[in-house]
Short mmCIF file of C-alpha atoms and ligand atoms in Angstrom, two decimals:
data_model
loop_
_atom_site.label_atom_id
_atom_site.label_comp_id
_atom_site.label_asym_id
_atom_site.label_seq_id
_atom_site.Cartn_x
_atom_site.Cartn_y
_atom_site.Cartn_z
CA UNK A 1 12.09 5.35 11.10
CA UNK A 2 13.73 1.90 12.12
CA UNK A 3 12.01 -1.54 12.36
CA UNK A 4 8.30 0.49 13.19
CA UNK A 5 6.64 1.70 10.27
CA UNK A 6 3.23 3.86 10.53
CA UNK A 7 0.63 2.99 12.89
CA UNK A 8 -2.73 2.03 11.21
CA UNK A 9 -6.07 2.99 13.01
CA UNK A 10 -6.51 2.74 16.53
CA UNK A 11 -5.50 -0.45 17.65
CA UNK A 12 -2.67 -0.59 19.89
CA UNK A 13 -1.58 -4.17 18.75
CA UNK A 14 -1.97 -4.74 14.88
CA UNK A 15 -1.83 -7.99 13.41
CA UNK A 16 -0.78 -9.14 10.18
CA UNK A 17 -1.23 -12.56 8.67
CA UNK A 18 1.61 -13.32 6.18
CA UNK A 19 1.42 -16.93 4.76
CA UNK A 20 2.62 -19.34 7.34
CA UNK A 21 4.05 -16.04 9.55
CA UNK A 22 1.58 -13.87 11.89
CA UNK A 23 3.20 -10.09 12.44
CA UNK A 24 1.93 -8.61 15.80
CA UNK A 25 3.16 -4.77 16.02
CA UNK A 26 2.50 -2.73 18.98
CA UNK A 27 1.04 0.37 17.46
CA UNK A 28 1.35 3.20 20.40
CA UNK A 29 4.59 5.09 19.13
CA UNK A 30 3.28 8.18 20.67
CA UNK A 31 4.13 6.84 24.31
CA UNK A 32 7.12 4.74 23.05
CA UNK A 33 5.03 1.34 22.79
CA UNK A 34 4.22 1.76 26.57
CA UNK A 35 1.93 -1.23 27.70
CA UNK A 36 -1.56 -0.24 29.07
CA UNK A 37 -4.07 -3.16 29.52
CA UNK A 38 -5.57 -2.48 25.99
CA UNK A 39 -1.84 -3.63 24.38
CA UNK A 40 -1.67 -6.79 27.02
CA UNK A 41 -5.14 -7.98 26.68
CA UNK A 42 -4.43 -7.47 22.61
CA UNK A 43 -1.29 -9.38 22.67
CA UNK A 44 -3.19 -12.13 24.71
CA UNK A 45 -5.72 -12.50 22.38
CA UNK A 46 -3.43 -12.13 19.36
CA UNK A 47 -1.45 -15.08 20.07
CA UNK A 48 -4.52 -17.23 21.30
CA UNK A 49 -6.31 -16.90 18.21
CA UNK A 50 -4.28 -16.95 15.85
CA UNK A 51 -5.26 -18.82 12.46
CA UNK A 52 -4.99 -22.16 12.36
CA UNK A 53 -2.31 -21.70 9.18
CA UNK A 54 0.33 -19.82 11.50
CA UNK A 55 3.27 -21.59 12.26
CA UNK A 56 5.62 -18.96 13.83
CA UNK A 57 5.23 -15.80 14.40
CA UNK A 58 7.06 -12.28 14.91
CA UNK A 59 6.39 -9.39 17.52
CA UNK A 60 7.87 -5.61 16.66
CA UNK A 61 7.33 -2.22 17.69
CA UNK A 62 6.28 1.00 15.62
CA UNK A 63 8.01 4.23 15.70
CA UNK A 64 11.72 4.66 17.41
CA UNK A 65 11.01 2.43 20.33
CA UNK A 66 10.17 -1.09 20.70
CA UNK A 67 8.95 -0.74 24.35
CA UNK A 68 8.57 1.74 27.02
CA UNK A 69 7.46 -1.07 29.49
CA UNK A 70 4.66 -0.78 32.11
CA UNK A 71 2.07 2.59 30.96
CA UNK A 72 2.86 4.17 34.46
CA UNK A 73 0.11 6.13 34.50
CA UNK A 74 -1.63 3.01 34.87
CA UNK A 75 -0.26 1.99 38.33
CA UNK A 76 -0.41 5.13 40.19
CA UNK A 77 -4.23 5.12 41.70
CA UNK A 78 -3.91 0.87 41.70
CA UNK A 79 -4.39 -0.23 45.37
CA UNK A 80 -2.92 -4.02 46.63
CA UNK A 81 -5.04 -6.21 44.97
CA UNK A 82 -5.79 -4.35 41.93
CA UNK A 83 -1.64 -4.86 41.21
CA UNK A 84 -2.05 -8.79 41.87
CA UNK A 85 -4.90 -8.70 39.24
CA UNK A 86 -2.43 -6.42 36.79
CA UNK A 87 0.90 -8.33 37.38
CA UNK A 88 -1.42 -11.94 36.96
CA UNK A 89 -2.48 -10.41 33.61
CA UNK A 90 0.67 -10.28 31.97
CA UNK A 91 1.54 -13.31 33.42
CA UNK A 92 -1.01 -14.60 31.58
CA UNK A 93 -0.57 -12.89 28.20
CA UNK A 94 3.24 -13.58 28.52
CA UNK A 95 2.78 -16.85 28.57
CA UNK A 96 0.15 -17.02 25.91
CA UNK A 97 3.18 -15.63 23.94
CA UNK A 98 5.95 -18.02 25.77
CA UNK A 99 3.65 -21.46 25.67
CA UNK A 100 1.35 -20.52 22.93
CA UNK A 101 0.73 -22.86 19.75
CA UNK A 102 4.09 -21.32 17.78
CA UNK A 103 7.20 -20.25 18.33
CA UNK A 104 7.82 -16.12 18.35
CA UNK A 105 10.40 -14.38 17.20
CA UNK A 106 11.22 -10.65 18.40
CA UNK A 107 12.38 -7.75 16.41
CA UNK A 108 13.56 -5.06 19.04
CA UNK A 109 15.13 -1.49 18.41
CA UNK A 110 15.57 1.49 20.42
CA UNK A 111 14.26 1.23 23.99
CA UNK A 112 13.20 -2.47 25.27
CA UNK A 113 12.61 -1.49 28.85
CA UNK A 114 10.96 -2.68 31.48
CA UNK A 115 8.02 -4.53 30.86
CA UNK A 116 9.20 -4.20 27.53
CA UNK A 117 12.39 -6.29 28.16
CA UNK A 118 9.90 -8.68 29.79
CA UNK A 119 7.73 -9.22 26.59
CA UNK A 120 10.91 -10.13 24.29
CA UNK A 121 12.12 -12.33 26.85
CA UNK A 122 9.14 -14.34 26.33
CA UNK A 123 9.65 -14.88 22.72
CA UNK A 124 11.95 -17.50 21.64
CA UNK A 125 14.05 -15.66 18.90
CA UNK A 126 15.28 -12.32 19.50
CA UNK A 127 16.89 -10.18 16.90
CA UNK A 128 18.18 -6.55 17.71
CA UNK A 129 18.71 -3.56 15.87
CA UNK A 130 21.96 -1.74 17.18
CA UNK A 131 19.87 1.22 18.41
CA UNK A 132 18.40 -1.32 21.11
CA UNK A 133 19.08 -0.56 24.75
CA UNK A 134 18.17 -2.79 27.90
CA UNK A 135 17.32 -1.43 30.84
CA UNK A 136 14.75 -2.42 34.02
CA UNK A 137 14.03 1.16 35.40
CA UNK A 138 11.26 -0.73 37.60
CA UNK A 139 14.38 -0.32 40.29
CA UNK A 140 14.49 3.79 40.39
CA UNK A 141 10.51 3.67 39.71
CA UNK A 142 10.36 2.27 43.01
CA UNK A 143 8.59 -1.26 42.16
CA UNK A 144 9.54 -4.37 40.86
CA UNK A 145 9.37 -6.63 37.72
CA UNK A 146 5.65 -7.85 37.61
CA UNK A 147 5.65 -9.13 33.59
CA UNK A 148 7.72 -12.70 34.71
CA UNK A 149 10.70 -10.81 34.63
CA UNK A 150 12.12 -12.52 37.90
CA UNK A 151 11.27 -15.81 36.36
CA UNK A 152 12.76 -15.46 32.52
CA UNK A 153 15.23 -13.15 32.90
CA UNK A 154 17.74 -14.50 35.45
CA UNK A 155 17.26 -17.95 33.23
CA UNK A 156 18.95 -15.66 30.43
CA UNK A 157 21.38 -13.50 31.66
CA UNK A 158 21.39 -14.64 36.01
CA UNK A 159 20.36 -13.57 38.88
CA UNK A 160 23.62 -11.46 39.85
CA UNK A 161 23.15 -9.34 36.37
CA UNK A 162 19.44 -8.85 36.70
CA UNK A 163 19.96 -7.36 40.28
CA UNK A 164 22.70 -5.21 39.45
CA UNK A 165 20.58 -3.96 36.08
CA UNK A 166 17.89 -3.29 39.15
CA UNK A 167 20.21 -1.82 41.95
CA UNK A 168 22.07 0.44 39.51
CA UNK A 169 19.89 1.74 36.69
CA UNK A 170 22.46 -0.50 34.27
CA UNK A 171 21.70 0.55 30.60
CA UNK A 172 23.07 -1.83 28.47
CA UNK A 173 24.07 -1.36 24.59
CA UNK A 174 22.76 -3.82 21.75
CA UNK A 175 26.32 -5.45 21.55
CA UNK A 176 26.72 -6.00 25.30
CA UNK A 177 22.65 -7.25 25.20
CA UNK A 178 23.76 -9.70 22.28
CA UNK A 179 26.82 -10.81 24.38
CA UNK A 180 25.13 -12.34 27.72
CA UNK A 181 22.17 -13.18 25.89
CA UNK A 182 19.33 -10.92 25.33
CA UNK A 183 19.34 -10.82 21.86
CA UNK A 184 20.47 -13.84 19.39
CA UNK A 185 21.32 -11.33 16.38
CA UNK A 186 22.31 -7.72 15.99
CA UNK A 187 21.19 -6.27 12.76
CA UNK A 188 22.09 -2.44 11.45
CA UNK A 189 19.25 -0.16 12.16
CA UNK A 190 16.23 -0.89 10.63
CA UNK A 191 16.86 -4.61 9.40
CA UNK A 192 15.55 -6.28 12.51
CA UNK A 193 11.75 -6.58 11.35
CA UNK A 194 13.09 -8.31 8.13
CA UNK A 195 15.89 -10.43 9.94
CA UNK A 196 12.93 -11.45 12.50
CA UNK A 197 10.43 -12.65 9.44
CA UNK A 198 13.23 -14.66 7.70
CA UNK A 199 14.09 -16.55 10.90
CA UNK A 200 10.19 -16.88 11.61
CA UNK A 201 9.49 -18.51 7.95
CA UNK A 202 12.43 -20.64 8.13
CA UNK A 203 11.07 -21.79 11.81
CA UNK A 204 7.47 -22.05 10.18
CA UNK A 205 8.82 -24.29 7.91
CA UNK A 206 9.87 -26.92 10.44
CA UNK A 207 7.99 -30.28 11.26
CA UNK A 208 5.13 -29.41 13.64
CA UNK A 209 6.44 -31.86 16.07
CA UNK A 210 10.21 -30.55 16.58
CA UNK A 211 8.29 -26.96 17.32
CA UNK A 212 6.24 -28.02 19.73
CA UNK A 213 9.33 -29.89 21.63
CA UNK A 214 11.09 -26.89 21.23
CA UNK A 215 8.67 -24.29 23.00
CA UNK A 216 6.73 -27.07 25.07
CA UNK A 217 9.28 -29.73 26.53
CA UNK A 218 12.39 -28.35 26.28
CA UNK A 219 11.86 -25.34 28.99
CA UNK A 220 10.29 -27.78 31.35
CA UNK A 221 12.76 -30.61 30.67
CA UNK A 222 15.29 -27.35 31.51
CA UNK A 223 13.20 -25.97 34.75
CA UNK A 224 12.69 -29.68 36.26
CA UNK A 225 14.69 -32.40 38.00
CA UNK A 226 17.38 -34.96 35.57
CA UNK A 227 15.45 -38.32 36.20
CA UNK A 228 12.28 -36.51 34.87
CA UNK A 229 14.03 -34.83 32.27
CA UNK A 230 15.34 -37.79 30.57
CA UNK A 231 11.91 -39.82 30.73
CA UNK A 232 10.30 -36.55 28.83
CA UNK A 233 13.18 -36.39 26.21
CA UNK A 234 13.25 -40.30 25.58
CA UNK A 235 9.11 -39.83 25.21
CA UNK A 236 9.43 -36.55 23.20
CA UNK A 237 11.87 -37.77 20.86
CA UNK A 238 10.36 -40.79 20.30
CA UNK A 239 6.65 -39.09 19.67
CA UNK A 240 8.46 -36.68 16.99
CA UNK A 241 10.47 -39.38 14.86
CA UNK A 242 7.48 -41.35 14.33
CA UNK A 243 5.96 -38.68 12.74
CA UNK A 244 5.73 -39.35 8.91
CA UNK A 245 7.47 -35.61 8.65
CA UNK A 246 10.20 -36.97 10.61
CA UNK A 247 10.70 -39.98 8.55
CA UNK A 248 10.61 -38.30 5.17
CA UNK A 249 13.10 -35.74 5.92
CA UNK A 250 15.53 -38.48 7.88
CA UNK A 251 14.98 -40.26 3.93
CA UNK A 252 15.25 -37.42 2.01
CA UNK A 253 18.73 -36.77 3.92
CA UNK A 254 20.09 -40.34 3.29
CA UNK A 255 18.79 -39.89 -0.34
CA UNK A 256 20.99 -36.68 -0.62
CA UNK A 257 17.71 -34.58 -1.24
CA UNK A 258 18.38 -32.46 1.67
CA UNK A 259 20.55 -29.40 2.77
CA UNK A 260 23.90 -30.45 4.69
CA UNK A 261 24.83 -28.29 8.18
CA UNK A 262 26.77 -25.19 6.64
CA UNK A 263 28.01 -22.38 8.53
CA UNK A 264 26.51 -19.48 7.77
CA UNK A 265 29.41 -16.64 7.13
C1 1HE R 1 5.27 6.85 28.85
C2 1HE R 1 6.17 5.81 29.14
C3 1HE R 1 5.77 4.85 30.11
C4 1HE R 1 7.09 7.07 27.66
N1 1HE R 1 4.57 5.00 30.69
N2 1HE R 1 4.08 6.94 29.44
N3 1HE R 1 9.33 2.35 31.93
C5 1HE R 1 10.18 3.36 32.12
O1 1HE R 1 10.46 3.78 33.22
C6 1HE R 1 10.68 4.03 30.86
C7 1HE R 1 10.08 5.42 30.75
N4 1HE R 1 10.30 6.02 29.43
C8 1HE R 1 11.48 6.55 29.05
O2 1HE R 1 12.49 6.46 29.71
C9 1HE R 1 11.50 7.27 27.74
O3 1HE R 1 10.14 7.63 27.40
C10 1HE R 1 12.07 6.44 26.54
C11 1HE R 1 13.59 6.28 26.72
C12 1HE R 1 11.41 5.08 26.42
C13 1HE R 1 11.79 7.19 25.21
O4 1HE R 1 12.27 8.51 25.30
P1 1HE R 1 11.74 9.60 24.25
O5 1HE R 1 12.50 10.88 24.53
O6 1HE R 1 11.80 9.06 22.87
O7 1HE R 1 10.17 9.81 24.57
P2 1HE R 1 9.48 10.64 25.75
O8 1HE R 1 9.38 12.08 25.35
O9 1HE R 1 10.08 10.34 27.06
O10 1HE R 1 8.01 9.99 25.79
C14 1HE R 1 7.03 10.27 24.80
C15 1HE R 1 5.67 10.12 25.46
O11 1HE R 1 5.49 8.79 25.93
C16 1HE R 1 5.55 11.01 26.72
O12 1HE R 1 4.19 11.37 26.84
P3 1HE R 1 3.68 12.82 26.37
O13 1HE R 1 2.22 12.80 26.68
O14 1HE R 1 4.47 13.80 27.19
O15 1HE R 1 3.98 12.92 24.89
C17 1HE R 1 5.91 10.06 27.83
O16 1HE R 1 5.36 10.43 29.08
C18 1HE R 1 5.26 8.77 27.33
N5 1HE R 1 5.87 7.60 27.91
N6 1HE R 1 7.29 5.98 28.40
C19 1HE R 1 3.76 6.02 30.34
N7 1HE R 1 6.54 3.83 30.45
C20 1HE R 1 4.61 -5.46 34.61
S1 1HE R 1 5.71 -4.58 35.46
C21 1HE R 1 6.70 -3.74 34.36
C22 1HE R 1 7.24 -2.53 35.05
C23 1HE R 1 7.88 -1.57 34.11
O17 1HE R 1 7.87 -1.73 32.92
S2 1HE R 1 8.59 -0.23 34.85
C24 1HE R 1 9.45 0.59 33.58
C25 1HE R 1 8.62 1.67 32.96
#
């Protein structure tokens, strides 16, 4: 088994509180992590209540897959305004992930499909496995993203790519993922869960303020118009050096108590 380990109990999303780190797992490996309502409505209320202690966190899937995307068997019977209501709910609990109170970091191996793909591209880290695979079968299902896909994913890897992942059935490989941008790190199989905490406690362990510019301002700076832009950065920037945390680590640099930039080899 790769980055899943063995479900516990019944509950489709598991979460575990680690220190400063929360680990959500989605715990369906018998149907490949698909996403019923019971998984979205858990990840939504995983990441909105999560303790007050958590500073980042980490999402990962049990078994050989991290995501199936969409349950189909949900969306068969659905009539027109039932699959408003269902696409509006993971819009919701996407967002809950993508604008929540810390930043998320993904572990992904295997299959990250569909509404899968959709759920790690609303984290802010991703780390892959080499047994990952990308693919948005929602194009030979006969439907269409409804997770935010059309919204985050031509942001990450453009509009031209995401069609012709759509109009062709396009699997693509870890490497190729890591290459135009769906992953930030390729791991061997099996590391990705450990690679994913590392990065989260090392992102848990920045100042509170830089975090929240991170995940808050800097995709709206990003989505909106220049002038606006640099009146939010001037007022973000400003707001997160005169934070004490700010000022003690700017000392503890000039004191030559802190860590110089280093590549990492
Ligand atoms: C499922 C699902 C699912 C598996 N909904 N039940 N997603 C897809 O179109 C991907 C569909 N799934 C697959 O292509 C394959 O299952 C996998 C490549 C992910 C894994 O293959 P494998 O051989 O390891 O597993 P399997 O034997 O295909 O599946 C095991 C069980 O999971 C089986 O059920 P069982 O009762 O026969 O044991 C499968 O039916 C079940 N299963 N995937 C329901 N997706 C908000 S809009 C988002 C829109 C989308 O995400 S569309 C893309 C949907």
């Amino acid at each position: 088994m790769s980055a899943g380990t063995a479900p516990v109990g019944d509950a489709v999303v598991v979460t575990q509180i680690e220190g400063d780190i929360a680990v959500v797992r989605l715990n369906r490996p018998a149907k490949r992590n698909a996403l019923n309502d019971q998984a979205i409505l858990g990840l939504e209320a995983a990441f909105r209540s999560l303790p007050g202690q958590v500073k980042a966190a980490v999402i990962h899937g049990s078994g050989e897959h991290f995501s199936a995307g969409l349950d189909l068997s949900e969306l068969v019977e659905v009539d027109l305004n039932g699959a408003i209501e269902h696409s509006r709910l993971w819009h919701r609990a996407f967002e809950a992930i993508e604008f929540g109170r810390v930043p998320v970091v993904s572990a992904v191996h295997g299959a990250v499909v569909g509404g899968g793909l959709e759920l790690a591209c609303a984290t802010h880290v991703r780390v892959a496995e080499t047994s990952a695979f990308y693919a948005l079968p929602e194009g030979q299902r006969g439907i269409f993203v409804g997770g935010g896909g059309s919204v985050r994913l031509p942001r990450l890897i453009g509009v031209s790519r995401m069609m012709e992942m759509m109009l062709t059935g396009r699997v693509y490989r870890a490497e190729e993922g890591y290459n135009f941008g769906f992953s930030h790190y390729v791991t061997p199989v099996g590391e990705s869960l450990a690679k994913a905490k590392e990065l989260a406690r090392k992102i848990a362990g920045n100042a509170g303020r830089t975090n929240f510019a991170l995940i808050q301002a800097l995709p709206r700076i990003a989505d909106g118009d220049r002038a606006a832009g640099y009146l939010m950065e001037a007022l973000m920037s400003s707001i997160a050096q005169d934070d004490a945390e700010a000022k003690s680590r700017l000392r503890a640099f000039l004191e030559k108590r802190a860590d110089k930039v280093a590549p990492q080899f």
